[in-house]
CSV table of C-alpha atoms in Angstrom, one decimal:
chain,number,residue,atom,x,y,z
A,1,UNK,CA,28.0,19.2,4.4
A,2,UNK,CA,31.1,17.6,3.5
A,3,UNK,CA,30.5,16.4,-0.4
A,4,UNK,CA,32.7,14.7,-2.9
A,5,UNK,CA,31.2,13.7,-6.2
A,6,UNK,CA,32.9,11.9,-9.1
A,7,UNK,CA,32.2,11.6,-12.9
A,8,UNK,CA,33.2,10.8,-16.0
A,9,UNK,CA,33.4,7.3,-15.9
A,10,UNK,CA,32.4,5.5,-19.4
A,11,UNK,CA,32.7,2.4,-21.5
A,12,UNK,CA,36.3,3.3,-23.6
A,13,UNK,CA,38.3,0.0,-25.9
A,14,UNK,CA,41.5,-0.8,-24.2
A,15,UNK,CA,43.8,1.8,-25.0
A,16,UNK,CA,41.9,4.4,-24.8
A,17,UNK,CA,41.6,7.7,-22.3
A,18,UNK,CA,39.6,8.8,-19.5
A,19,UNK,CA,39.4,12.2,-17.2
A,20,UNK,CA,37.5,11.4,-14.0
A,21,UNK,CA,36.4,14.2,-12.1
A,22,UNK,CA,35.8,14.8,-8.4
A,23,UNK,CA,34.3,17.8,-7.3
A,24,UNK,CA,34.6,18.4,-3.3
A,25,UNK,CA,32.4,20.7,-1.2
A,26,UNK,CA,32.3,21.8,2.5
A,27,UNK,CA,36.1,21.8,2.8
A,28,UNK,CA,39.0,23.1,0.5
A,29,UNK,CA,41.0,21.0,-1.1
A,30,UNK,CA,44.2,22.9,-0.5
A,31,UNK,CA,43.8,22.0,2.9
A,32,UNK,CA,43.7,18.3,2.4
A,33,UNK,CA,44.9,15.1,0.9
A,34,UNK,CA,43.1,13.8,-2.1
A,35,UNK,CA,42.9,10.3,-3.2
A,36,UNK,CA,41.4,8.2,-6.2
A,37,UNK,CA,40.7,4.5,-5.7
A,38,UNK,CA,39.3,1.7,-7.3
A,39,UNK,CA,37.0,-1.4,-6.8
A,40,UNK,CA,37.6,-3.8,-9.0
A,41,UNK,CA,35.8,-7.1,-9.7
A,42,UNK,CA,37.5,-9.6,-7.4
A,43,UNK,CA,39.7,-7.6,-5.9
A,44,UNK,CA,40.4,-5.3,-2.8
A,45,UNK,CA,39.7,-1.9,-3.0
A,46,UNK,CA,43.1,-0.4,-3.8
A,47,UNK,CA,44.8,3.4,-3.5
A,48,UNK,CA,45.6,3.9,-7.1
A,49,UNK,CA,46.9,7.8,-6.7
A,50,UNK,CA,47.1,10.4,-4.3
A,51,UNK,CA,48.4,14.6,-4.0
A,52,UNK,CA,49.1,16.4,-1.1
A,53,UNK,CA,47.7,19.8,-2.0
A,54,UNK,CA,50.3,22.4,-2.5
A,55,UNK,CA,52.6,20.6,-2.4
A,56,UNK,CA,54.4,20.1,-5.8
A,57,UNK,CA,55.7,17.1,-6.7
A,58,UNK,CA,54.0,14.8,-3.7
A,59,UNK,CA,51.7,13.1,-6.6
A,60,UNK,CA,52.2,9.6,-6.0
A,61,UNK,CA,50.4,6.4,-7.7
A,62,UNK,CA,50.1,2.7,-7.2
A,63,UNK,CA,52.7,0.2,-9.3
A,64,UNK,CA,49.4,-1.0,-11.3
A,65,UNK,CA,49.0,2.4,-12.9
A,66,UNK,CA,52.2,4.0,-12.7
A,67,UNK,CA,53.2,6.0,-16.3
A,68,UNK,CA,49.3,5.6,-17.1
A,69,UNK,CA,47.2,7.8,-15.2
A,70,UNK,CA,48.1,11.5,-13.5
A,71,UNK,CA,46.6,13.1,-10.6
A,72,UNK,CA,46.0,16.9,-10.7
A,73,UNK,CA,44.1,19.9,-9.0
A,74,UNK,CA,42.1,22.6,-9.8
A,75,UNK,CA,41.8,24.9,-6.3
A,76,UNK,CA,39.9,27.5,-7.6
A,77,UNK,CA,37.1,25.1,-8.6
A,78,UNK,CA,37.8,22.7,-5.7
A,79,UNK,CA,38.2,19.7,-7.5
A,80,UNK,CA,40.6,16.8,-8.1
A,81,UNK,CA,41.1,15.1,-11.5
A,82,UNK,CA,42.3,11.6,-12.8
A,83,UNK,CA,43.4,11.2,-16.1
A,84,UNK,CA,43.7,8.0,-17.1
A,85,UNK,CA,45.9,6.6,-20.3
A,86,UNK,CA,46.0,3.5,-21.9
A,87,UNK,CA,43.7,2.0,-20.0
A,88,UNK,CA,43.1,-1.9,-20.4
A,89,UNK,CA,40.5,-4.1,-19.6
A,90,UNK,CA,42.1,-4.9,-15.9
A,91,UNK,CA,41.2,-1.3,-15.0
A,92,UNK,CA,37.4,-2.0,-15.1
A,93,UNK,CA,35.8,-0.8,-12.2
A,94,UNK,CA,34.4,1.7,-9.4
A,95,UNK,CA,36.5,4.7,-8.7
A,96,UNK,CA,35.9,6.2,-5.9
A,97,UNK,CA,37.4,9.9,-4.8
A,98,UNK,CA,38.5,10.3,-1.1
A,99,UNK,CA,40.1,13.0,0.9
A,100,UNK,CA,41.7,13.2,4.2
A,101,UNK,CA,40.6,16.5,5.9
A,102,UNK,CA,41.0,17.3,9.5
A,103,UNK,CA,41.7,14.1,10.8
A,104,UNK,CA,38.7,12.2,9.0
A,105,UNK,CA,38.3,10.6,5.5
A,106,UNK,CA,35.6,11.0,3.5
A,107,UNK,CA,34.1,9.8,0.2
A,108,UNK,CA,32.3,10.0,-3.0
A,109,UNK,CA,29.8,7.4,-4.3
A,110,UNK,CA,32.0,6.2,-7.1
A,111,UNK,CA,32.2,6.5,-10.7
A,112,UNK,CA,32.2,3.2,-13.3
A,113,UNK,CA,34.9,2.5,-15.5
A,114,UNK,CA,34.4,-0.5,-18.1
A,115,UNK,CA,37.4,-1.1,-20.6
A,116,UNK,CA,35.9,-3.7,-22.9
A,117,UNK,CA,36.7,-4.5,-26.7
């Protein structure tokens, strides 16, 4: 029963913030490595961040969103966060949370992100 769910996607102005949210249940998070990416209009699906839980310091982010957005954990309530800065009207789109766990990926159903003026 393997479960990741994201939220807190909105409408925001460019320049504005976002915390997206992943909560993950069947596994723990500490032993696995989480992910955020994104699906935006046009374009490939692309790895925007990623953690290796535990393990300080392994937080590691795509070029497109590096200095912007940070990728943190909460263990004891199993979920994954991406707070996103400054975000600008290329960042529209679907962001999904993944995780590598045992040897598989799995992943959430996405949460929309719209930076319009």
């Amino acid at each position: 029963q393997i479960k990741l769910m994201e939220s807190g996607g909105a409408l925001v102005h460019p320049g504005g913030s976002l915390n997206l949210s992943c909560v993950a249940s069947g596994f723990p998070t500490t032993n696995a490595i989480m992910r955020w990416y994104r699906e935006v209009p046009g374009k490939q699906r692309e790895k925007i961040a990623g953690v290796i839980a535990t393990y300080s310091g392994s937080e590691h982010y795509a070029d497109s969103v590096k200095g912007r957005f940070a990728i943190s954990e909460d263990y004891a309530a199993n979920t994954v966060y991406l707070q996103m800065n400054n975000l600008q009207p290329e960042d529209t789109g679907v962001y999904y949370c993944n995780a590598g766990y045992s040897g598989d990926e799995y992943w959430g159903n996405g949460t929309p992100v719209t930076v319009s003026s």
